[in-house]
Amino acid sequence: AAKEAEIEAGKQQLDAKTAELATTDQKNAQAKTDVEDTKASLSADEQFLMMLKEKCQMTDKEWEERQKTRQLEMKAVSEALAVLSGDDAHDLFTRTFNPSLLQTASTAASGGGRALLTAGAKERATAAASKVLAMAARRLSSPRLSALAAKVQLDAFTKVKKAINDMIAQLGKEKEEEIKHKDYCTDEFNTNTLQTQKKEQTSVELSAQIEDLELTIKQLGGAVDALKSEIAEMQVQLKRAGEDREKQNKEFQTTVSDQRATQKLLKAALTVLDGFYGKKGGALLQEDPAPPPAGFDTYKKNEASGDVMSLIEQIITDAKTMEAEAVRSEEDAQKAYEDFVKETNASTQAKGKELVNKSEEKAKSEAELVEAKKSKDATLLELEQLANYKAQLHQGCDFLFKNFDVRQTARDEEVQALKQALAILSGA
């Protein structure tokens, strides 16, 4: 019975191992699928990064060209302004605005002659500059140009020209800041996208790891319970085997004692019979016995006495044989019990070691599960923070992206209008 229980336990363990192997194969197939998915995702990320780099390079190149164009434009405008501010242009403007009101004076500090406008010419120059600024203000819907157009008519030339130059400088500064802000928004969006993709991939991997760990813990828990049950069953079988061995030994002692007592008794009886029927000489064996009394026959030995004695001897022999067989059976039973105890102890020790390993592996998996869940929670929190930051970027950058070209063009036109007004005033 103990061996059958052990065989049954072995079959159960084999079934458990087979199920564990099937689960492992399934996990292996799932892992291979995850690897393929990860490789595909990585390839897509690399292609996206390559496309992003190409796009950034094209954008950088375009911005360099735009910046170069703006620099050339500003240089051309500056040169045009220098031409318009020269002495020849000054004289030409003087004659063009009002030749009849010209006055000529010499400027000792400059070492050369320079024409000066009369009060009427200055008024015309002021009106012309104001008109240029007002038209630009209406076209560009610029409150600053509108205010400056009004200021041109009220303030002195020097003060107005300073205000125009200050505004040109301010517009250039705003342009540079807006370009920097756009570059910042572009970089932040790209970084946010890449970080989000990485965290999402990490979240997927952690979810798979958590699922795998939970399955592993469940299987290890079942294996631990099965091992505990098997060890307990083997201890029960070992105890029962000991009790059975004790009963068998008592039966053996009784059997041997009975057979030996039977042999002793039969030997005693055989000795008595042999002493009577087998002795030589004596009254019963005399060749000329005394004649029997009247009415009696001559006394003779019982002819069946030999068969009786042979039967007793056979019974004694059988008793010895039964004793020997009982001894051999006892020795075989004792050896089988010792072998069973040895095998059971070895199996119990092996299963105990396996139980310790499974328990340690289960505890390790449980600790890893706790860490994986913490990591997933942290990853989800980071994804939420990335989403919130992306929403903030949209609030601060969407308007800029949508209106960037329009705002840059309008600002360039403002600068151009200001430089035209400045050229008119410088020629006054």
PDB file of C-alpha atoms in Angstrom, residues 29-278:
ATOM      1  CA  ALA A  29       6.172  31.324 -26.905  1.00  0.00           C
ATOM      2  CA  GLN A  30       4.649  34.439 -25.349  1.00  0.00           C
ATOM      3  CA  ALA A  31       8.127  35.757 -24.589  1.00  0.00           C
ATOM      4  CA  LYS A  32       9.163  35.188 -28.216  1.00  0.00           C
ATOM      5  CA  THR A  33       6.049  37.062 -29.347  1.00  0.00           C
ATOM      6  CA  ASP A  34       6.884  39.896 -26.937  1.00  0.00           C
ATOM      7  CA  VAL A  35      10.419  39.995 -28.323  1.00  0.00           C
ATOM      8  CA  GLU A  36       9.080  40.272 -31.881  1.00  0.00           C
ATOM      9  CA  ASP A  37       6.650  43.010 -30.800  1.00  0.00           C
ATOM     10  CA  THR A  38       9.442  44.835 -29.003  1.00  0.00           C
ATOM     11  CA  LYS A  39      11.694  44.578 -32.055  1.00  0.00           C
ATOM     12  CA  ALA A  40       8.884  45.899 -34.260  1.00  0.00           C
ATOM     13  CA  SER A  41       8.240  48.743 -31.811  1.00  0.00           C
ATOM     14  CA  LEU A  42      11.954  49.493 -31.637  1.00  0.00           C
ATOM     15  CA  SER A  43      12.158  49.534 -35.438  1.00  0.00           C
ATOM     16  CA  ALA A  44       9.194  51.907 -35.599  1.00  0.00           C
ATOM     17  CA  ASP A  45      10.803  54.145 -32.958  1.00  0.00           C
ATOM     18  CA  GLU A  46      14.083  54.159 -34.852  1.00  0.00           C
ATOM     19  CA  GLN A  47      12.292  55.045 -38.095  1.00  0.00           C
ATOM     20  CA  PHE A  48      10.385  57.778 -36.278  1.00  0.00           C
ATOM     21  CA  LEU A  49      13.616  59.102 -34.781  1.00  0.00           C
ATOM     22  CA  MET A  50      15.296  59.036 -38.198  1.00  0.00           C
ATOM     23  CA  MET A  51      12.355  60.861 -39.759  1.00  0.00           C
ATOM     24  CA  LEU A  52      12.362  63.323 -36.868  1.00  0.00           C
ATOM     25  CA  LYS A  53      16.068  63.989 -37.320  1.00  0.00           C
ATOM     26  CA  GLU A  54      15.592  64.522 -41.052  1.00  0.00           C
ATOM     27  CA  LYS A  55      12.675  66.820 -40.383  1.00  0.00           C
ATOM     28  CA  CYS A  56      14.660  68.737 -37.793  1.00  0.00           C
ATOM     29  CA  GLN A  57      17.588  69.013 -40.194  1.00  0.00           C
ATOM     30  CA  MET A  58      15.272  70.316 -42.916  1.00  0.00           C
ATOM     31  CA  THR A  59      13.666  72.700 -40.432  1.00  0.00           C
ATOM     32  CA  ASP A  60      17.076  73.894 -39.228  1.00  0.00           C
ATOM     33  CA  LYS A  61      18.178  74.355 -42.826  1.00  0.00           C
ATOM     34  CA  GLU A  62      15.003  76.250 -43.668  1.00  0.00           C
ATOM     35  CA  TRP A  63      15.413  78.471 -40.643  1.00  0.00           C
ATOM     36  CA  GLU A  64      19.016  79.128 -41.525  1.00  0.00           C
ATOM     37  CA  GLU A  65      17.930  80.150 -45.006  1.00  0.00           C
ATOM     38  CA  ARG A  66      15.150  82.334 -43.573  1.00  0.00           C
ATOM     39  CA  GLN A  67      17.536  83.901 -41.117  1.00  0.00           C
ATOM     40  CA  LYS A  68      20.078  84.427 -43.856  1.00  0.00           C
ATOM     41  CA  THR A  69      17.387  86.010 -46.048  1.00  0.00           C
ATOM     42  CA  ARG A  70      16.307  88.272 -43.196  1.00  0.00           C
ATOM     43  CA  GLN A  71      19.890  89.277 -42.541  1.00  0.00           C
ATOM     44  CA  LEU A  72      20.380  90.093 -46.207  1.00  0.00           C
ATOM     45  CA  GLU A  73      17.106  92.005 -46.202  1.00  0.00           C
ATOM     46  CA  MET A  74      18.061  93.972 -43.107  1.00  0.00           C
ATOM     47  CA  LYS A  75      21.494  94.603 -44.586  1.00  0.00           C
ATOM     48  CA  ALA A  76      19.886  95.861 -47.809  1.00  0.00           C
ATOM     49  CA  VAL A  77      17.501  98.049 -45.866  1.00  0.00           C
ATOM     50  CA  SER A  78      20.369  99.376 -43.748  1.00  0.00           C
ATOM     51  CA  GLU A  79      22.380 100.142 -46.873  1.00  0.00           C
ATOM     52  CA  ALA A  80      19.328 101.768 -48.423  1.00  0.00           C
ATOM     53  CA  LEU A  81      18.870 103.743 -45.236  1.00  0.00           C
ATOM     54  CA  ALA A  82      22.499 104.805 -45.350  1.00  0.00           C
ATOM     55  CA  VAL A  83      22.045 105.914 -48.972  1.00  0.00           C
ATOM     56  CA  LEU A  84      18.896 107.792 -48.091  1.00  0.00           C
ATOM     57  CA  SER A  85      20.631 109.391 -45.119  1.00  0.00           C
ATOM     58  CA  GLY A  86      23.624 110.639 -47.150  1.00  0.00           C
ATOM     59  CA  ASP A  87      24.330 114.247 -48.055  1.00  0.00           C
ATOM     60  CA  ASP A  88      23.273 113.812 -51.686  1.00  0.00           C
ATOM     61  CA  ALA A  89      19.984 112.238 -50.668  1.00  0.00           C
ATOM     62  CA  HIS A  90      19.550 114.952 -48.053  1.00  0.00           C
ATOM     63  CA  ASP A  91      19.897 117.658 -50.702  1.00  0.00           C
ATOM     64  CA  LEU A  92      17.587 115.801 -53.035  1.00  0.00           C
ATOM     65  CA  PHE A  93      14.921 115.437 -50.366  1.00  0.00           C
ATOM     66  CA  THR A  94      15.286 119.100 -49.557  1.00  0.00           C
ATOM     67  CA  ARG A  95      14.629 120.139 -53.147  1.00  0.00           C
ATOM     68  CA  THR A  96      11.848 117.550 -53.562  1.00  0.00           C
ATOM     69  CA  PHE A  97       9.789 118.498 -50.518  1.00  0.00           C
ATOM     70  CA  ASN A  98       9.823 122.326 -50.946  1.00  0.00           C
ATOM     71  CA  PRO A  99      12.533 124.003 -53.029  1.00  0.00           C
ATOM     72  CA  SER A 100      11.126 127.491 -52.441  1.00  0.00           C
ATOM     73  CA  LEU A 101      11.570 127.221 -48.687  1.00  0.00           C
ATOM     74  CA  LEU A 102      15.198 125.983 -48.673  1.00  0.00           C
ATOM     75  CA  GLN A 103      17.760 127.620 -46.466  1.00  0.00           C
ATOM     76  CA  THR A 104      21.461 126.893 -46.693  1.00  0.00           C
ATOM     77  CA  ALA A 105      23.777 126.821 -43.737  1.00  0.00           C
ATOM     78  CA  SER A 106      27.217 125.472 -43.047  1.00  0.00           C
ATOM     79  CA  THR A 107      28.050 123.154 -40.201  1.00  0.00           C
ATOM     80  CA  ALA A 108      31.511 123.827 -38.817  1.00  0.00           C
ATOM     81  CA  ALA A 109      31.612 120.728 -36.645  1.00  0.00           C
ATOM     82  CA  SER A 110      31.246 118.326 -39.574  1.00  0.00           C
ATOM     83  CA  GLY A 111      33.722 120.144 -41.682  1.00  0.00           C
ATOM     84  CA  GLY A 112      31.326 120.298 -44.659  1.00  0.00           C
ATOM     85  CA  GLY A 113      28.130 121.905 -45.897  1.00  0.00           C
ATOM     86  CA  ARG A 114      24.737 120.335 -45.250  1.00  0.00           C
ATOM     87  CA  ALA A 115      21.281 121.453 -46.371  1.00  0.00           C
ATOM     88  CA  LEU A 116      18.635 122.041 -43.738  1.00  0.00           C
ATOM     89  CA  LEU A 117      14.888 121.908 -44.279  1.00  0.00           C
ATOM     90  CA  THR A 118      12.707 124.830 -43.527  1.00  0.00           C
ATOM     91  CA  ALA A 119       9.839 124.495 -41.069  1.00  0.00           C
ATOM     92  CA  GLY A 120       7.442 123.667 -43.928  1.00  0.00           C
ATOM     93  CA  ALA A 121       9.701 120.897 -45.260  1.00  0.00           C
ATOM     94  CA  LYS A 122       9.976 119.387 -41.799  1.00  0.00           C
ATOM     95  CA  GLU A 123       6.227 119.361 -41.509  1.00  0.00           C
ATOM     96  CA  ARG A 124       5.951 117.579 -44.860  1.00  0.00           C
ATOM     97  CA  ALA A 125       8.567 115.010 -43.844  1.00  0.00           C
ATOM     98  CA  THR A 126       6.782 114.464 -40.556  1.00  0.00           C
ATOM     99  CA  ALA A 127       3.470 114.058 -42.333  1.00  0.00           C
ATOM    100  CA  ALA A 128       4.978 111.637 -44.840  1.00  0.00           C
ATOM    101  CA  ALA A 129       6.571 109.518 -42.094  1.00  0.00           C
ATOM    102  CA  SER A 130       3.368 109.558 -40.103  1.00  0.00           C
ATOM    103  CA  LYS A 131       1.406 108.515 -43.182  1.00  0.00           C
ATOM    104  CA  VAL A 132       3.749 105.588 -43.837  1.00  0.00           C
ATOM    105  CA  LEU A 133       3.430 104.426 -40.241  1.00  0.00           C
ATOM    106  CA  ALA A 134      -0.341 104.866 -40.183  1.00  0.00           C
ATOM    107  CA  MET A 135      -0.811 102.880 -43.401  1.00  0.00           C
ATOM    108  CA  ALA A 136       1.396 100.107 -42.038  1.00  0.00           C
ATOM    109  CA  ALA A 137      -0.509 100.169 -38.744  1.00  0.00           C
ATOM    110  CA  ARG A 138      -3.834  99.726 -40.548  1.00  0.00           C
ATOM    111  CA  ARG A 139      -2.502  96.995 -42.796  1.00  0.00           C
ATOM    112  CA  LEU A 140      -0.852  95.082 -39.967  1.00  0.00           C
ATOM    113  CA  SER A 141      -3.347  95.989 -37.257  1.00  0.00           C
ATOM    114  CA  SER A 142      -0.451  97.154 -35.099  1.00  0.00           C
ATOM    115  CA  PRO A 143      -1.343  99.439 -32.155  1.00  0.00           C
ATOM    116  CA  ARG A 144       2.347 100.254 -31.686  1.00  0.00           C
ATOM    117  CA  LEU A 145       2.738 101.619 -35.204  1.00  0.00           C
ATOM    118  CA  SER A 146      -0.516 103.559 -34.860  1.00  0.00           C
ATOM    119  CA  ALA A 147       0.681 105.158 -31.626  1.00  0.00           C
ATOM    120  CA  LEU A 148       4.054 105.918 -33.170  1.00  0.00           C
ATOM    121  CA  ALA A 149       2.385 107.499 -36.217  1.00  0.00           C
ATOM    122  CA  ALA A 150       0.583 109.917 -33.920  1.00  0.00           C
ATOM    123  CA  LYS A 151       3.752 110.533 -31.949  1.00  0.00           C
ATOM    124  CA  VAL A 152       5.693 111.454 -35.118  1.00  0.00           C
ATOM    125  CA  GLN A 153       3.460 114.481 -35.661  1.00  0.00           C
ATOM    126  CA  LEU A 154       3.811 115.676 -32.084  1.00  0.00           C
ATOM    127  CA  ASP A 155       7.422 115.068 -31.014  1.00  0.00           C
ATOM    128  CA  ALA A 156      10.672 116.484 -32.261  1.00  0.00           C
ATOM    129  CA  PHE A 157      12.655 114.696 -34.980  1.00  0.00           C
ATOM    130  CA  THR A 158      15.420 113.482 -32.701  1.00  0.00           C
ATOM    131  CA  LYS A 159      12.989 112.066 -30.163  1.00  0.00           C
ATOM    132  CA  VAL A 160      10.882 110.415 -32.857  1.00  0.00           C
ATOM    133  CA  LYS A 161      13.871 108.847 -34.585  1.00  0.00           C
ATOM    134  CA  LYS A 162      15.044 107.462 -31.234  1.00  0.00           C
ATOM    135  CA  ALA A 163      11.600 105.978 -30.635  1.00  0.00           C
ATOM    136  CA  ILE A 164      11.630 104.369 -34.092  1.00  0.00           C
ATOM    137  CA  ASN A 165      15.084 102.891 -33.568  1.00  0.00           C
ATOM    138  CA  ASP A 166      14.036 101.607 -30.147  1.00  0.00           C
ATOM    139  CA  MET A 167      10.962  99.977 -31.661  1.00  0.00           C
ATOM    140  CA  ILE A 168      13.023  98.374 -34.434  1.00  0.00           C
ATOM    141  CA  ALA A 169      15.361  96.962 -31.807  1.00  0.00           C
ATOM    142  CA  GLN A 170      12.413  95.744 -29.739  1.00  0.00           C
ATOM    143  CA  LEU A 171      10.832  94.041 -32.756  1.00  0.00           C
ATOM    144  CA  GLY A 172      14.114  92.320 -33.564  1.00  0.00           C
ATOM    145  CA  LYS A 173      14.384  91.125 -29.972  1.00  0.00           C
ATOM    146  CA  GLU A 174      10.804  89.829 -30.014  1.00  0.00           C
ATOM    147  CA  LYS A 175      11.519  88.018 -33.265  1.00  0.00           C
ATOM    148  CA  GLU A 176      14.549  86.255 -31.817  1.00  0.00           C
ATOM    149  CA  GLU A 177      12.672  85.340 -28.636  1.00  0.00           C
ATOM    150  CA  GLU A 178       9.769  83.958 -30.654  1.00  0.00           C
ATOM    151  CA  ILE A 179      12.151  81.849 -32.751  1.00  0.00           C
ATOM    152  CA  LYS A 180      13.777  80.522 -29.584  1.00  0.00           C
ATOM    153  CA  HIS A 181      10.356  79.798 -28.105  1.00  0.00           C
ATOM    154  CA  LYS A 182       9.332  77.862 -31.228  1.00  0.00           C
ATOM    155  CA  ASP A 183      12.541  75.826 -31.168  1.00  0.00           C
ATOM    156  CA  TYR A 184      11.973  75.154 -27.470  1.00  0.00           C
ATOM    157  CA  CYS A 185       8.398  73.989 -28.107  1.00  0.00           C
ATOM    158  CA  THR A 186       9.525  71.717 -30.947  1.00  0.00           C
ATOM    159  CA  ASP A 187      12.260  70.140 -28.840  1.00  0.00           C
ATOM    160  CA  GLU A 188       9.967  69.677 -25.850  1.00  0.00           C
ATOM    161  CA  PHE A 189       7.219  68.051 -27.961  1.00  0.00           C
ATOM    162  CA  ASN A 190       9.747  65.658 -29.526  1.00  0.00           C
ATOM    163  CA  THR A 191      11.265  64.798 -26.153  1.00  0.00           C
ATOM    164  CA  ASN A 192       7.821  64.319 -24.618  1.00  0.00           C
ATOM    165  CA  THR A 193       6.784  61.996 -27.449  1.00  0.00           C
ATOM    166  CA  LEU A 194       9.903  59.824 -27.152  1.00  0.00           C
ATOM    167  CA  GLN A 195       9.660  59.644 -23.358  1.00  0.00           C
ATOM    168  CA  THR A 196       5.967  58.760 -23.565  1.00  0.00           C
ATOM    169  CA  GLN A 197       6.682  55.943 -26.029  1.00  0.00           C
ATOM    170  CA  LYS A 198       9.440  54.563 -23.811  1.00  0.00           C
ATOM    171  CA  LYS A 199       7.274  54.710 -20.690  1.00  0.00           C
ATOM    172  CA  GLU A 200       4.353  53.079 -22.497  1.00  0.00           C
ATOM    173  CA  GLN A 201       6.654  50.265 -23.630  1.00  0.00           C
ATOM    174  CA  THR A 202       7.956  49.964 -20.073  1.00  0.00           C
ATOM    175  CA  SER A 203       4.370  49.800 -18.783  1.00  0.00           C
ATOM    176  CA  VAL A 204       3.546  46.998 -21.236  1.00  0.00           C
ATOM    177  CA  GLU A 205       6.674  45.062 -20.221  1.00  0.00           C
ATOM    178  CA  LEU A 206       5.896  45.530 -16.517  1.00  0.00           C
ATOM    179  CA  SER A 207       2.307  44.353 -17.041  1.00  0.00           C
ATOM    180  CA  ALA A 208       3.607  41.210 -18.758  1.00  0.00           C
ATOM    181  CA  GLN A 209       6.148  40.703 -15.972  1.00  0.00           C
ATOM    182  CA  ILE A 210       3.443  41.097 -13.305  1.00  0.00           C
ATOM    183  CA  GLU A 211       1.205  38.606 -15.080  1.00  0.00           C
ATOM    184  CA  ASP A 212       4.094  36.152 -15.409  1.00  0.00           C
ATOM    185  CA  LEU A 213       5.064  36.559 -11.752  1.00  0.00           C
ATOM    186  CA  GLU A 214       1.490  36.064 -10.568  1.00  0.00           C
ATOM    187  CA  LEU A 215       1.250  32.856 -12.626  1.00  0.00           C
ATOM    188  CA  THR A 216       4.627  31.695 -11.320  1.00  0.00           C
ATOM    189  CA  ILE A 217       3.610  32.393  -7.713  1.00  0.00           C
ATOM    190  CA  LYS A 218       0.369  30.488  -8.226  1.00  0.00           C
ATOM    191  CA  GLN A 219       2.211  27.490  -9.681  1.00  0.00           C
ATOM    192  CA  LEU A 220       4.864  27.576  -6.967  1.00  0.00           C
ATOM    193  CA  GLY A 221       2.156  27.791  -4.309  1.00  0.00           C
ATOM    194  CA  GLY A 222       0.488  24.705  -5.774  1.00  0.00           C
ATOM    195  CA  ALA A 223       3.837  22.908  -5.925  1.00  0.00           C
ATOM    196  CA  VAL A 224       4.615  23.825  -2.296  1.00  0.00           C
ATOM    197  CA  ASP A 225       1.212  22.560  -1.124  1.00  0.00           C
ATOM    198  CA  ALA A 226       1.641  19.351  -3.136  1.00  0.00           C
ATOM    199  CA  LEU A 227       5.111  18.759  -1.656  1.00  0.00           C
ATOM    200  CA  LYS A 228       3.842  19.335   1.867  1.00  0.00           C
ATOM    201  CA  SER A 229       1.013  16.883   1.237  1.00  0.00           C
ATOM    202  CA  GLU A 230       3.397  14.299  -0.231  1.00  0.00           C
ATOM    203  CA  ILE A 231       5.810  14.631   2.685  1.00  0.00           C
ATOM    204  CA  ALA A 232       2.957  14.299   5.177  1.00  0.00           C
ATOM    205  CA  GLU A 233       1.624  11.232   3.315  1.00  0.00           C
ATOM    206  CA  MET A 234       5.067   9.582   3.284  1.00  0.00           C
ATOM    207  CA  GLN A 235       5.409  10.177   7.018  1.00  0.00           C
ATOM    208  CA  VAL A 236       1.994   8.576   7.547  1.00  0.00           C
ATOM    209  CA  GLN A 237       2.981   5.612   5.356  1.00  0.00           C
ATOM    210  CA  LEU A 238       6.260   5.307   7.246  1.00  0.00           C
ATOM    211  CA  LYS A 239       4.402   5.214  10.538  1.00  0.00           C
ATOM    212  CA  ARG A 240       1.956   2.622   9.244  1.00  0.00           C
ATOM    213  CA  ALA A 241       4.808   0.527   7.877  1.00  0.00           C
ATOM    214  CA  GLY A 242       6.455   0.596  11.315  1.00  0.00           C
ATOM    215  CA  GLU A 243       3.239  -0.513  12.981  1.00  0.00           C
ATOM    216  CA  ASP A 244       2.766  -3.304  10.414  1.00  0.00           C
ATOM    217  CA  ARG A 245       6.362  -4.421  10.909  1.00  0.00           C
ATOM    218  CA  GLU A 246       5.837  -4.587  14.638  1.00  0.00           C
ATOM    219  CA  LYS A 247       2.710  -6.741  14.186  1.00  0.00           C
ATOM    220  CA  GLN A 248       4.510  -8.998  11.712  1.00  0.00           C
ATOM    221  CA  ASN A 249       7.392  -9.450  14.138  1.00  0.00           C
ATOM    222  CA  LYS A 250       5.013 -10.392  16.938  1.00  0.00           C
ATOM    223  CA  GLU A 251       3.339 -12.935  14.668  1.00  0.00           C
ATOM    224  CA  PHE A 252       6.787 -14.268  13.755  1.00  0.00           C
ATOM    225  CA  GLN A 253       7.773 -14.647  17.387  1.00  0.00           C
ATOM    226  CA  THR A 254       4.519 -16.446  18.117  1.00  0.00           C
ATOM    227  CA  THR A 255       4.893 -18.752  15.093  1.00  0.00           C
ATOM    228  CA  VAL A 256       8.492 -19.652  15.885  1.00  0.00           C
ATOM    229  CA  SER A 257       7.657 -20.213  19.535  1.00  0.00           C
ATOM    230  CA  ASP A 258       4.711 -22.467  18.638  1.00  0.00           C
ATOM    231  CA  GLN A 259       6.723 -24.474  16.109  1.00  0.00           C
ATOM    232  CA  ARG A 260       9.571 -24.973  18.504  1.00  0.00           C
ATOM    233  CA  ALA A 261       7.195 -26.015  21.277  1.00  0.00           C
ATOM    234  CA  THR A 262       5.506 -28.432  18.876  1.00  0.00           C
ATOM    235  CA  GLN A 263       8.849 -29.905  17.914  1.00  0.00           C
ATOM    236  CA  LYS A 264       9.824 -30.315  21.553  1.00  0.00           C
ATOM    237  CA  LEU A 265       6.571 -31.976  22.438  1.00  0.00           C
ATOM    238  CA  LEU A 266       6.628 -34.312  19.440  1.00  0.00           C
ATOM    239  CA  LYS A 267      10.258 -35.226  20.104  1.00  0.00           C
ATOM    240  CA  ALA A 268       9.347 -36.134  23.662  1.00  0.00           C
ATOM    241  CA  ALA A 269       6.469 -38.301  22.462  1.00  0.00           C
ATOM    242  CA  LEU A 270       8.678 -39.884  19.804  1.00  0.00           C
ATOM    243  CA  THR A 271      11.302 -40.651  22.430  1.00  0.00           C
ATOM    244  CA  VAL A 272       8.702 -42.387  24.590  1.00  0.00           C
ATOM    245  CA  LEU A 273       7.380 -44.429  21.696  1.00  0.00           C
ATOM    246  CA  ASP A 274      10.824 -45.219  20.450  1.00  0.00           C
ATOM    247  CA  GLY A 275      11.750 -46.369  23.934  1.00  0.00           C
ATOM    248  CA  PHE A 276       8.896 -48.802  23.884  1.00  0.00           C
ATOM    249  CA  TYR A 277       8.788 -50.035  20.344  1.00  0.00           C
ATOM    250  CA  GLY A 278      12.354 -49.725  19.345  1.00  0.00           C
TER     251      GLY A 278
END
